[in-house]
mmCIF file of C-alpha atoms and ligand atoms in Angstrom:
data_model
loop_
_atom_site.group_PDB
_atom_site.id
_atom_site.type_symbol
_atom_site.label_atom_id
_atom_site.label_comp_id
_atom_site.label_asym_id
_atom_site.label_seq_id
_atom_site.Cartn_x
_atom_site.Cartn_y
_atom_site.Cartn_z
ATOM 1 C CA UNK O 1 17.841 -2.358 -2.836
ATOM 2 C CA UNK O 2 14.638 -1.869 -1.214
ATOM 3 C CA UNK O 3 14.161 0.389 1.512
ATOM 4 C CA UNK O 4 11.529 0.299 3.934
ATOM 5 C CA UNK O 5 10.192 3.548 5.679
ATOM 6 C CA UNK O 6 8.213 2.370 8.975
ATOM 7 C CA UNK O 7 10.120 -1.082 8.634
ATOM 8 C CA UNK O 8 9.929 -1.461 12.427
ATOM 9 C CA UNK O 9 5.978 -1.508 12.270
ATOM 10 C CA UNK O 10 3.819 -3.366 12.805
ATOM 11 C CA UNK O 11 3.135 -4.305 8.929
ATOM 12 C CA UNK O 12 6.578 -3.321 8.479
ATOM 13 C CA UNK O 13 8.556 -5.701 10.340
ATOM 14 C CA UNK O 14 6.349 -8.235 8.843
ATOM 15 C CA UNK O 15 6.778 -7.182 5.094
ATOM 16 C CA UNK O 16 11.077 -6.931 5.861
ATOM 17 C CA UNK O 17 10.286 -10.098 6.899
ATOM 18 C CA UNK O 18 8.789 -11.621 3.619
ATOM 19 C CA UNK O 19 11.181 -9.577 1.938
ATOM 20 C CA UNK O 20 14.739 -10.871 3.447
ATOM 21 C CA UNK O 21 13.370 -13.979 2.911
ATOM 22 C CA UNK O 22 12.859 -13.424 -0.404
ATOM 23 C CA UNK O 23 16.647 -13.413 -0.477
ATOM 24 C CA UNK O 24 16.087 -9.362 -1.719
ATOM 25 C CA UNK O 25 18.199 -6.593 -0.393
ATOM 26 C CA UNK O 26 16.970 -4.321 2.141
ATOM 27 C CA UNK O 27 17.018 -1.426 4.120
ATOM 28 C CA UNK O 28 14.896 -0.159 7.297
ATOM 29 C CA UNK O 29 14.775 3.403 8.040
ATOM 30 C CA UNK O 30 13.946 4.499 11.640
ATOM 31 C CA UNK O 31 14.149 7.653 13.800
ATOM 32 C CA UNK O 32 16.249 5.396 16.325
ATOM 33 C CA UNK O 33 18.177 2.531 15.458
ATOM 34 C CA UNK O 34 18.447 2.157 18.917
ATOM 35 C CA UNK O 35 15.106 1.432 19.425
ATOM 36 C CA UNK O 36 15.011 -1.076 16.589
ATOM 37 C CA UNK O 37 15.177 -4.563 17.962
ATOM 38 C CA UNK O 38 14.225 -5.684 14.382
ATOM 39 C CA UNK O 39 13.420 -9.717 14.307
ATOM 40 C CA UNK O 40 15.256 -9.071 10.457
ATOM 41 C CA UNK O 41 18.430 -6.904 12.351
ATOM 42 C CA UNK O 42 21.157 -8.843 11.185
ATOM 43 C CA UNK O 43 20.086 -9.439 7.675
ATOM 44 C CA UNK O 44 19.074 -6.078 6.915
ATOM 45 C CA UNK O 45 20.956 -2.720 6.474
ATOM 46 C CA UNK O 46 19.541 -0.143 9.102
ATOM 47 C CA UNK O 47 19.289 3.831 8.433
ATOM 48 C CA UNK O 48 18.538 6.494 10.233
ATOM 49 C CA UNK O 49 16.275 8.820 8.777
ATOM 50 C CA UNK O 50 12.945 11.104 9.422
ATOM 51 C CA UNK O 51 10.043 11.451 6.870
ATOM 52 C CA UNK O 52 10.057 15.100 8.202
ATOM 53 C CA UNK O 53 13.544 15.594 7.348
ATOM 54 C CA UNK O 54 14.603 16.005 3.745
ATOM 55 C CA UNK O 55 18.325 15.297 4.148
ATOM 56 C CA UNK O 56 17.849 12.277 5.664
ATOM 57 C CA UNK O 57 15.664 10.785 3.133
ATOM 58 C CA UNK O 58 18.805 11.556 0.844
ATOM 59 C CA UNK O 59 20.873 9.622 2.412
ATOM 60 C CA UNK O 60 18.093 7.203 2.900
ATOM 61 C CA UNK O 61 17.471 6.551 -0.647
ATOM 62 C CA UNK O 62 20.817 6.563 -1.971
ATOM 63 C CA UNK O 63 21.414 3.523 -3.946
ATOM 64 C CA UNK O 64 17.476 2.440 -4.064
ATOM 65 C CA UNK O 65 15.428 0.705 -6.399
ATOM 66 C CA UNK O 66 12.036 0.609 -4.460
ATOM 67 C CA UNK O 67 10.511 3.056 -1.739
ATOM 68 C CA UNK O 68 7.772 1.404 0.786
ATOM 69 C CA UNK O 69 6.244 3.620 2.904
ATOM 70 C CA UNK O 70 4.332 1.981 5.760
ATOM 71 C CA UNK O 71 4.903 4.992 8.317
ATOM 72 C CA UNK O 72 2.300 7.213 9.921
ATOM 73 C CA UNK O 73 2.136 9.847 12.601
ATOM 74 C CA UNK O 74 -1.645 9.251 13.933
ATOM 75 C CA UNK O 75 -0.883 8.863 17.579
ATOM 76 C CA UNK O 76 1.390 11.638 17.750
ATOM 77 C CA UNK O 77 3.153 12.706 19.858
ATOM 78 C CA UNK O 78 3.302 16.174 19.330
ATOM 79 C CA UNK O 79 5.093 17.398 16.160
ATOM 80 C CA UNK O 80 4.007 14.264 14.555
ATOM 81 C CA UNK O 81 0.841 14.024 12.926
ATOM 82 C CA UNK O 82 -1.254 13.013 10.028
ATOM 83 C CA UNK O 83 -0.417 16.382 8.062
ATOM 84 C CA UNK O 84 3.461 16.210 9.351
ATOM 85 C CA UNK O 85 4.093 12.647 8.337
ATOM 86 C CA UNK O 86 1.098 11.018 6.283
ATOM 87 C CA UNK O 87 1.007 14.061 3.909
ATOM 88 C CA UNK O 88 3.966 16.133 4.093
ATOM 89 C CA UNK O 89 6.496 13.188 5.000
ATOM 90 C CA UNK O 90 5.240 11.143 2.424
ATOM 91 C CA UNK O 91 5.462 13.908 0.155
ATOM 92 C CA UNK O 92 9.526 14.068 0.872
ATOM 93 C CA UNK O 93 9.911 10.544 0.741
ATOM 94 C CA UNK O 94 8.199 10.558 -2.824
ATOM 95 C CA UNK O 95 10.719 13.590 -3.810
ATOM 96 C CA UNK O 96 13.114 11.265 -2.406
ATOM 97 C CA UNK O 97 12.502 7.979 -4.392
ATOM 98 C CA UNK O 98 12.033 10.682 -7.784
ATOM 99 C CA UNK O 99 15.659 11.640 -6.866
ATOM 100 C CA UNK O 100 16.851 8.387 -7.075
ATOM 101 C CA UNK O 101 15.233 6.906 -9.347
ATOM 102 C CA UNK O 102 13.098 4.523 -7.408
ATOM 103 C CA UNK O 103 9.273 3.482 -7.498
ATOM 104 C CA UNK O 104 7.370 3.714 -5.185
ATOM 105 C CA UNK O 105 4.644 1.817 -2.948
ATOM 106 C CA UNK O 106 2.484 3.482 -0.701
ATOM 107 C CA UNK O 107 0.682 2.103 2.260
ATOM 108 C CA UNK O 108 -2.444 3.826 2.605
ATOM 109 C CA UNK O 109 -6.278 3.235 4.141
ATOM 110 C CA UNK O 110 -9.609 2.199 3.210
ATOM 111 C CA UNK O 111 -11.824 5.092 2.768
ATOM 112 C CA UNK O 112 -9.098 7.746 1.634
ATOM 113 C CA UNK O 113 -10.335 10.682 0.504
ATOM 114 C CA UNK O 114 -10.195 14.574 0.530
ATOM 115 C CA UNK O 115 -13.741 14.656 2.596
ATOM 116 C CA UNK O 116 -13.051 12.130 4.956
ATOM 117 C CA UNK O 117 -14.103 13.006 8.742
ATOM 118 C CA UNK O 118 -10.979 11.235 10.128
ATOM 119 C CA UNK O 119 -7.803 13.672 9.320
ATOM 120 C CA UNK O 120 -5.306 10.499 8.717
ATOM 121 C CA UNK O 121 -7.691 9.326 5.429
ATOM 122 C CA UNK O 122 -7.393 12.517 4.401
ATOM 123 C CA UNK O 123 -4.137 13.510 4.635
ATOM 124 C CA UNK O 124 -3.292 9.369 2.784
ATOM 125 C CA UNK O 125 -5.396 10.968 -0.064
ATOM 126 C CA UNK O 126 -3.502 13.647 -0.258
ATOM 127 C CA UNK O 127 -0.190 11.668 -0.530
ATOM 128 C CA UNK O 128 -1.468 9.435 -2.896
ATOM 129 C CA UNK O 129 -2.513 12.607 -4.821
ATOM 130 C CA UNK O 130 1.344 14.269 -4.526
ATOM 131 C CA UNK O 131 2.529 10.721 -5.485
ATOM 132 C CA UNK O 132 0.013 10.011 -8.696
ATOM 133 C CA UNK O 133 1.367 13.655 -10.259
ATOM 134 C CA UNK O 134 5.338 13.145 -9.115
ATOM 135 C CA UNK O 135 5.703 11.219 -11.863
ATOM 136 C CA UNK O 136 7.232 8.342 -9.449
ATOM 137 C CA UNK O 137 6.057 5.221 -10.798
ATOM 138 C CA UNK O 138 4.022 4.115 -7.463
ATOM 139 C CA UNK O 139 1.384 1.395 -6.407
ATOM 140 C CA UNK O 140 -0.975 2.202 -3.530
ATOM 141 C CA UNK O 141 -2.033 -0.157 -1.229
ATOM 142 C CA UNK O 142 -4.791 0.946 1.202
ATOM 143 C CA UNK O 143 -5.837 -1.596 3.822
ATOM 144 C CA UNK O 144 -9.054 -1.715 6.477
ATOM 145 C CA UNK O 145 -7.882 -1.455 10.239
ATOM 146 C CA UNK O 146 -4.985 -3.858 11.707
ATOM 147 C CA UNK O 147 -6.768 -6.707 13.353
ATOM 148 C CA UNK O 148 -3.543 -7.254 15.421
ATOM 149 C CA UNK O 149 -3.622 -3.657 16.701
ATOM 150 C CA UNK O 150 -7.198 -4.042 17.547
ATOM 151 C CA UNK O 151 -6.816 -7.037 19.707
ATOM 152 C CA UNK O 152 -3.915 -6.143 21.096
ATOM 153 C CA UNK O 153 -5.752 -3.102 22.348
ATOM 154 C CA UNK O 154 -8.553 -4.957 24.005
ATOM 155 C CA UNK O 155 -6.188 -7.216 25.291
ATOM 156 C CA UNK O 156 -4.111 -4.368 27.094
ATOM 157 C CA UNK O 157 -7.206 -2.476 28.526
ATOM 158 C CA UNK O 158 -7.700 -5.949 30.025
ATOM 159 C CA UNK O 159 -5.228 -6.365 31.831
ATOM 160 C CA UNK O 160 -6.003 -4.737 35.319
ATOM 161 C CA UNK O 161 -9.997 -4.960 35.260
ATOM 162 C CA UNK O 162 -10.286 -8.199 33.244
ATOM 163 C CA UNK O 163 -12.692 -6.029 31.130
ATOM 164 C CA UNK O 164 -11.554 -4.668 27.730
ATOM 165 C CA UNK O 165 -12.352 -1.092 26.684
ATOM 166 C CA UNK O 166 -14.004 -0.057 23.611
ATOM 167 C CA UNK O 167 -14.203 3.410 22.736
ATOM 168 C CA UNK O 168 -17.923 4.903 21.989
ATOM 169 C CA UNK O 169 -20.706 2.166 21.772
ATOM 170 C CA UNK O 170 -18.818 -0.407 19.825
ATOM 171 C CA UNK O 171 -22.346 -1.445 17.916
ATOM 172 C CA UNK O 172 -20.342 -0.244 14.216
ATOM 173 C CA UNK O 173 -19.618 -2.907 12.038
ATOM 174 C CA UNK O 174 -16.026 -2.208 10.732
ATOM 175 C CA UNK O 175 -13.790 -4.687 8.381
ATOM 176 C CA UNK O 176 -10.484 -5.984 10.029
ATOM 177 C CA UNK O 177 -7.632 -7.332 8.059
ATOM 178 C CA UNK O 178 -4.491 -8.871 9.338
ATOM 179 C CA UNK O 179 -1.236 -7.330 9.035
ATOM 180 C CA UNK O 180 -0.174 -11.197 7.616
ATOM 181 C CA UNK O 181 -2.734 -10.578 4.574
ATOM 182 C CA UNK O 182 -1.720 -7.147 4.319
ATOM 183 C CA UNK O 183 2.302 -8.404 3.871
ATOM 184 C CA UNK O 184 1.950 -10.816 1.035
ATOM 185 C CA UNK O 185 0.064 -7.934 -0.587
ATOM 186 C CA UNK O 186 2.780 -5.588 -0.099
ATOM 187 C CA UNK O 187 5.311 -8.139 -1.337
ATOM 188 C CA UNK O 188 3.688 -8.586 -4.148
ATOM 189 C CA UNK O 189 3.451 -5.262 -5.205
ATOM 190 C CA UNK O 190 6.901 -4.385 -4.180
ATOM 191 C CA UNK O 191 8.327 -7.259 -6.841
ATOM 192 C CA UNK O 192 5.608 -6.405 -9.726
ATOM 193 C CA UNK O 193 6.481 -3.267 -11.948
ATOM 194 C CA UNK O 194 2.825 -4.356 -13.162
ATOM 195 C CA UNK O 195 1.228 -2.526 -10.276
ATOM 196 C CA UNK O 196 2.696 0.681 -10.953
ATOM 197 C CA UNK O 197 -0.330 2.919 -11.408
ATOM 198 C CA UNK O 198 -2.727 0.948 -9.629
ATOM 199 C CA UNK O 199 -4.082 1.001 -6.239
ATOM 200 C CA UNK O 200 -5.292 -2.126 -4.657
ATOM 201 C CA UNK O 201 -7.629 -2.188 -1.628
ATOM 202 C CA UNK O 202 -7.617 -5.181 0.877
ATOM 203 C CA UNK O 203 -9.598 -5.896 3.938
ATOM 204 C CA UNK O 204 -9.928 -9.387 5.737
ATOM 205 C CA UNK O 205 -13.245 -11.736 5.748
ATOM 206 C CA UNK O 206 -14.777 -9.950 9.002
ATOM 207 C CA UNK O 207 -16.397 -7.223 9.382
ATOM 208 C CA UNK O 208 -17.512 -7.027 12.790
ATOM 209 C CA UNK O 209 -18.538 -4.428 15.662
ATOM 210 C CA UNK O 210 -16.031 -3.695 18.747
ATOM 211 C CA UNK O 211 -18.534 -4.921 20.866
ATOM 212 C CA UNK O 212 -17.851 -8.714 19.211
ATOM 213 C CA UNK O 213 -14.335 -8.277 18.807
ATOM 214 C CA UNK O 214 -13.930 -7.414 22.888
ATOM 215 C CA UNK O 215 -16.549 -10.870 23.216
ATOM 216 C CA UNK O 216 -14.424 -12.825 21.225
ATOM 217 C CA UNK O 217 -10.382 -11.715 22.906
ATOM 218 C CA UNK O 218 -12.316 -12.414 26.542
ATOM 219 C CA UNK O 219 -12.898 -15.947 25.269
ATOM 220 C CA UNK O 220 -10.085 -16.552 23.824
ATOM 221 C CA UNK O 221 -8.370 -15.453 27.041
ATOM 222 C CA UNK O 222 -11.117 -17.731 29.219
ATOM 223 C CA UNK O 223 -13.173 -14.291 30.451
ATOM 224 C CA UNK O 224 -16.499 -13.863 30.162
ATOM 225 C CA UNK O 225 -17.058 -10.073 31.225
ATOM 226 C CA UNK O 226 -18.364 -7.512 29.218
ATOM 227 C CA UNK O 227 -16.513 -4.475 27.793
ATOM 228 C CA UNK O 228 -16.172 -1.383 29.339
ATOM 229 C CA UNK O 229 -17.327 1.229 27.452
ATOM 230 C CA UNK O 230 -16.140 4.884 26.546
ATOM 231 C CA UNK O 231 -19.504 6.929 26.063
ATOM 232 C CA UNK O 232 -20.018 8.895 23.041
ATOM 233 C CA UNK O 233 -20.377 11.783 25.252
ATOM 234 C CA UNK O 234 -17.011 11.529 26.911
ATOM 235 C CA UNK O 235 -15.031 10.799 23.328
ATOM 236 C CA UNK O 236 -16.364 14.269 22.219
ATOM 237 C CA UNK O 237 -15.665 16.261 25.714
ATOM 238 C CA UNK O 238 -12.206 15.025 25.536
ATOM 239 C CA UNK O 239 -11.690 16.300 21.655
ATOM 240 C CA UNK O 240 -13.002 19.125 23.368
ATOM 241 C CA UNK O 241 -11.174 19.876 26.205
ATOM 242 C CA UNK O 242 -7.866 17.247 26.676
ATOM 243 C CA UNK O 243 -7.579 17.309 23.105
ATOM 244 C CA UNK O 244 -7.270 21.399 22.817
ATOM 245 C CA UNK O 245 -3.607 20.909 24.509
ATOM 246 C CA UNK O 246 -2.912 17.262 23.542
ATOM 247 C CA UNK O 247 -3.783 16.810 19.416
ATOM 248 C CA UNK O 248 -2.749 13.626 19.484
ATOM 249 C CA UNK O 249 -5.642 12.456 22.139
ATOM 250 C CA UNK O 250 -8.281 14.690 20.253
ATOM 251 C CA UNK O 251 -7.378 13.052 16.609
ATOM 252 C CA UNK O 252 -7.925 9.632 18.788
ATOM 253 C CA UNK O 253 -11.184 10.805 20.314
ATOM 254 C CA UNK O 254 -12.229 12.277 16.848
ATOM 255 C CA UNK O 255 -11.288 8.955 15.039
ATOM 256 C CA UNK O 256 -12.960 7.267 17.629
ATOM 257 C CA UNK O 257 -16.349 8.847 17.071
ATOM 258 C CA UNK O 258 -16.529 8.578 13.484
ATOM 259 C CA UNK O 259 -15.846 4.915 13.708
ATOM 260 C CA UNK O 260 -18.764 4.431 15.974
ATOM 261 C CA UNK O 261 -21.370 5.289 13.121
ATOM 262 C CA UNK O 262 -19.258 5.848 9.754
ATOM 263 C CA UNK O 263 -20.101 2.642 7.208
ATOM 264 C CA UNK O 264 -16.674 1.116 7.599
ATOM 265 C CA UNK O 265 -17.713 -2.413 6.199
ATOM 266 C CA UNK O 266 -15.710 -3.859 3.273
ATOM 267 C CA UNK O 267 -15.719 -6.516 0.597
ATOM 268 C CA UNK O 268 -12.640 -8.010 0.059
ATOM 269 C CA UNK O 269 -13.201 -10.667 -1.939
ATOM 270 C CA UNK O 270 -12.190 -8.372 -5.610
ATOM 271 C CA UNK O 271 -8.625 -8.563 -4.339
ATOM 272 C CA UNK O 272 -8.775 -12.316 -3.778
ATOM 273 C CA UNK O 273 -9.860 -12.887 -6.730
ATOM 274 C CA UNK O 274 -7.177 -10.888 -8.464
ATOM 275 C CA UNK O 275 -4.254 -12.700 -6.372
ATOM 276 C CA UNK O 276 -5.687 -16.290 -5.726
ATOM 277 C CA UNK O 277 -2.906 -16.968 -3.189
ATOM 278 C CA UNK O 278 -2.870 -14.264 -0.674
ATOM 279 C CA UNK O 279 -3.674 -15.417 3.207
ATOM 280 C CA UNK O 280 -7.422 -14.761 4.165
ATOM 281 C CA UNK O 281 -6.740 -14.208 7.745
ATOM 282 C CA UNK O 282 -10.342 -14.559 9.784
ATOM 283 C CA UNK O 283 -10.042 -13.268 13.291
ATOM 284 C CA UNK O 284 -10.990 -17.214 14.471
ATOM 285 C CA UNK O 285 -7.663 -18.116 13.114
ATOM 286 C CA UNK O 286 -5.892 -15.376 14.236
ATOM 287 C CA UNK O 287 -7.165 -16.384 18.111
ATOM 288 C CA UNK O 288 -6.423 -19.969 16.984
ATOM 289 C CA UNK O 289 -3.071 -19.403 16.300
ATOM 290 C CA UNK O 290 -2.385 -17.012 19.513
ATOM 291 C CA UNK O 291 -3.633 -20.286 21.250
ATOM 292 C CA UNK O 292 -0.812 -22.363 20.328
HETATM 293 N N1 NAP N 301 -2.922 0.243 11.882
HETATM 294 C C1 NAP N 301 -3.951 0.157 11.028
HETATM 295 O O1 NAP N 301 -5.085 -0.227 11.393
HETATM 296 C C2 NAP N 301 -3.738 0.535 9.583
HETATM 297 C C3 NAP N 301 -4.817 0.415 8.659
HETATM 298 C C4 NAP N 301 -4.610 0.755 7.318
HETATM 299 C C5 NAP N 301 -3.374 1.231 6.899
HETATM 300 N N2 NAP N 301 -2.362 1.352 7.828
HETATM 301 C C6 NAP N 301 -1.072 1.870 7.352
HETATM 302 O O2 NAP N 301 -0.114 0.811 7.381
HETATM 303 C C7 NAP N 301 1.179 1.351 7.675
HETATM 304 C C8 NAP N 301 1.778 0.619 8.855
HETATM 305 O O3 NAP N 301 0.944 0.824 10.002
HETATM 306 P P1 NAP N 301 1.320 0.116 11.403
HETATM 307 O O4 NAP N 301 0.081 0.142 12.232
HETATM 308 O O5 NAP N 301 2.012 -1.181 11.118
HETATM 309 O O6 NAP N 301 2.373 1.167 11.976
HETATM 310 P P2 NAP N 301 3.113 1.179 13.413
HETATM 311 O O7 NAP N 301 3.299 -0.206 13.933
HETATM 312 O O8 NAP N 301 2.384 2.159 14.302
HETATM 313 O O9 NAP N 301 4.534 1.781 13.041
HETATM 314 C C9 NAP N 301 4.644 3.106 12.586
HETATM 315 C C10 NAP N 301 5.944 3.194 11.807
HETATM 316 O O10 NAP N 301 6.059 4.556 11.335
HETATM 317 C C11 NAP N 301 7.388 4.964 11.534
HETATM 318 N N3 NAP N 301 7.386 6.428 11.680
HETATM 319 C C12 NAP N 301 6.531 7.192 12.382
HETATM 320 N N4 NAP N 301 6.858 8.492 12.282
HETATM 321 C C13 NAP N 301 7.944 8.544 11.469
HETATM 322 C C14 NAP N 301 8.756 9.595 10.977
HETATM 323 N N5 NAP N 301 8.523 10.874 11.301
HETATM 324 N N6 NAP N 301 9.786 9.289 10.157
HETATM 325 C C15 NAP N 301 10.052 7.995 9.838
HETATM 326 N N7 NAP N 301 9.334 6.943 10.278
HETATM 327 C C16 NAP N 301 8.283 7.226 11.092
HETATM 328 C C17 NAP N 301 7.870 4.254 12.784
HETATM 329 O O11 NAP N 301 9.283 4.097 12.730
HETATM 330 P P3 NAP N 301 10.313 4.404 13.966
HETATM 331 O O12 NAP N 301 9.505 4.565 15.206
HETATM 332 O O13 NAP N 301 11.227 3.211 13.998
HETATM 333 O O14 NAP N 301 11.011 5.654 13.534
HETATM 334 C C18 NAP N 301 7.172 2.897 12.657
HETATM 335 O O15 NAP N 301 7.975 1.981 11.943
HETATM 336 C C19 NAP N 301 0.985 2.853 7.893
HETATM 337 O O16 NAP N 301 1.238 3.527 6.689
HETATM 338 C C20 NAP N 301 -0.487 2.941 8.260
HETATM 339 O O17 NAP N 301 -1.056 4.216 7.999
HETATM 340 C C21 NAP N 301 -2.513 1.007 9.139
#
């Protein structure tokens, strides 16, 4: 049995996905099982359970062969966090998976480390860190940003002005990789005791700026208007002042700012070369596909 912490993702619903087909057993946890209209529902057990919450993850895990974490707490709201969920959650869920006997595979970013400026990279170093000294035989997987999320962003801050929003200057080239790519990765890895000790990095064949991202959703959706833009300025008086009372908007406004200037550019190619057969998702095909 597999179970699948953040299995109503994004990536998530995606790997359950790949998995059920598979023909493998699995289980989604979720804080609301209301709330999970999973595309997988019927062929897939459903739990309720909380990374923040010890006895759930007990009940969770019972019975489990494999752990997958793909959750994180970087938009909040309150009471969930990078430290609450991407470090201290996935430090129960690890005590977990130990209790039961399970491995474990942990979805983590790009760039993780205990000096990042953005909070979430550090607190997925410091899970991998609790993880790598559990003892839990684990395989990390850290990815580059969710092209997906990306454009569906743009595509929402559309909506009213016909002009997408991109926060700071949007002149930072950044690597994108799509959730699809990201999947057959985790799939992999999930099925391969091999990996166990290992962590892989994956980004997509773009790395481009916000600014050509936003020019590429407007023509894909026919518009031909330029972003709006979020100045610099205005990202760090709201981690200032909005983001004293709200830490979810200051993390955002923090994050945002560092990805304005920090070298976010990757080469993905070592990871292809390793597993010939993984999807190379370009953000042309992603468009290409939406089109159809
Ligand atoms: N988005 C990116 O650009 C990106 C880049 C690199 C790596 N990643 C990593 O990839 C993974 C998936 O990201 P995503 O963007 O697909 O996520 P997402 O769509 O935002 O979904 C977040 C998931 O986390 C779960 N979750 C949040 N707080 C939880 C808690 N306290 N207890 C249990 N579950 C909780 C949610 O489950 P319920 O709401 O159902 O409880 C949901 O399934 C994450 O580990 C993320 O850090 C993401």
């Amino acid at each position: 049995m597999i179970l699948v912490a953040g299995g109503t993702g994004r990536l998530g619903t995606v790997v359950v996905r790949r998995l059920v087909d598979r023909g493998l057993a699995v289980r989604v946890m979720t804080r609301d099982p209301a709330r999970a209209a999973h595309p997988a529902a019927d062929q897939v057990q459903l739990v309720t359970g909380d990374v923040r919450d010890r006895e759930s993850l007990v009940r969770a895990t019972a019975g489990v062969d494999i752990v997958v974490s793909a959750v994180h707490g970087f938009v909040g709201p309150r009471g969930i966090s990078p430290a609450t969920v991407d470090r201290d959650g996935n430090a129960n869920l690890v005590d977990a998976a130990r209790a039961a006997g399970a491995d474990f595979v942990l979805m983590s970013t790009v760039g993780a480390s205990s000096d990042s400026p953005i909070e979430l990279f550090r607190m997925k170093h410091a899970a991998e860190h609790y993880a790598a000294a559990s003892g839990v035989s684990t395989t990390v997987v850290r990815a580059t940003a969710f092209l997906e999320l990306w454009i569906e962003l743009l595509e929402q801050t559309a909506t009213r002005s016909g002009r997408p929003l991109v926060f700071g200057r949007g002149e930072n080239a950044i690597n994108f990789v799509s959730v699809v790519d990201v999947a057959a990765l985790v799939e992999r890895v999930v099925t391969a005791p091999m990996t166990r000790g290992e962590i892989l990095e994956i980004g997509g064949p773009d790395d481009l700026t916000f600014n050509e991202l936003a020019r590429a959703v407007q023509a894909a959706a026919g518009r031909t208007s330029p972003p709006r833009h979020v100045a610099p300025a205005t990202l760090r008086l709201m981690a200032a002042t909005i983001g004293r009372m709200k830490p979810d908007l200051g993390r955002q406004a923090r994050a945002a700012l560092v990805m304005d200037h920090l070298d976010l550019t990757f080469d993905a190619t070592p990871i292809h070369d390793i597993y010939q057969d993984l999807p190379f998702t370009s953000l042309a095909d992603l468009l290409d596909q939406s089109r159809v």
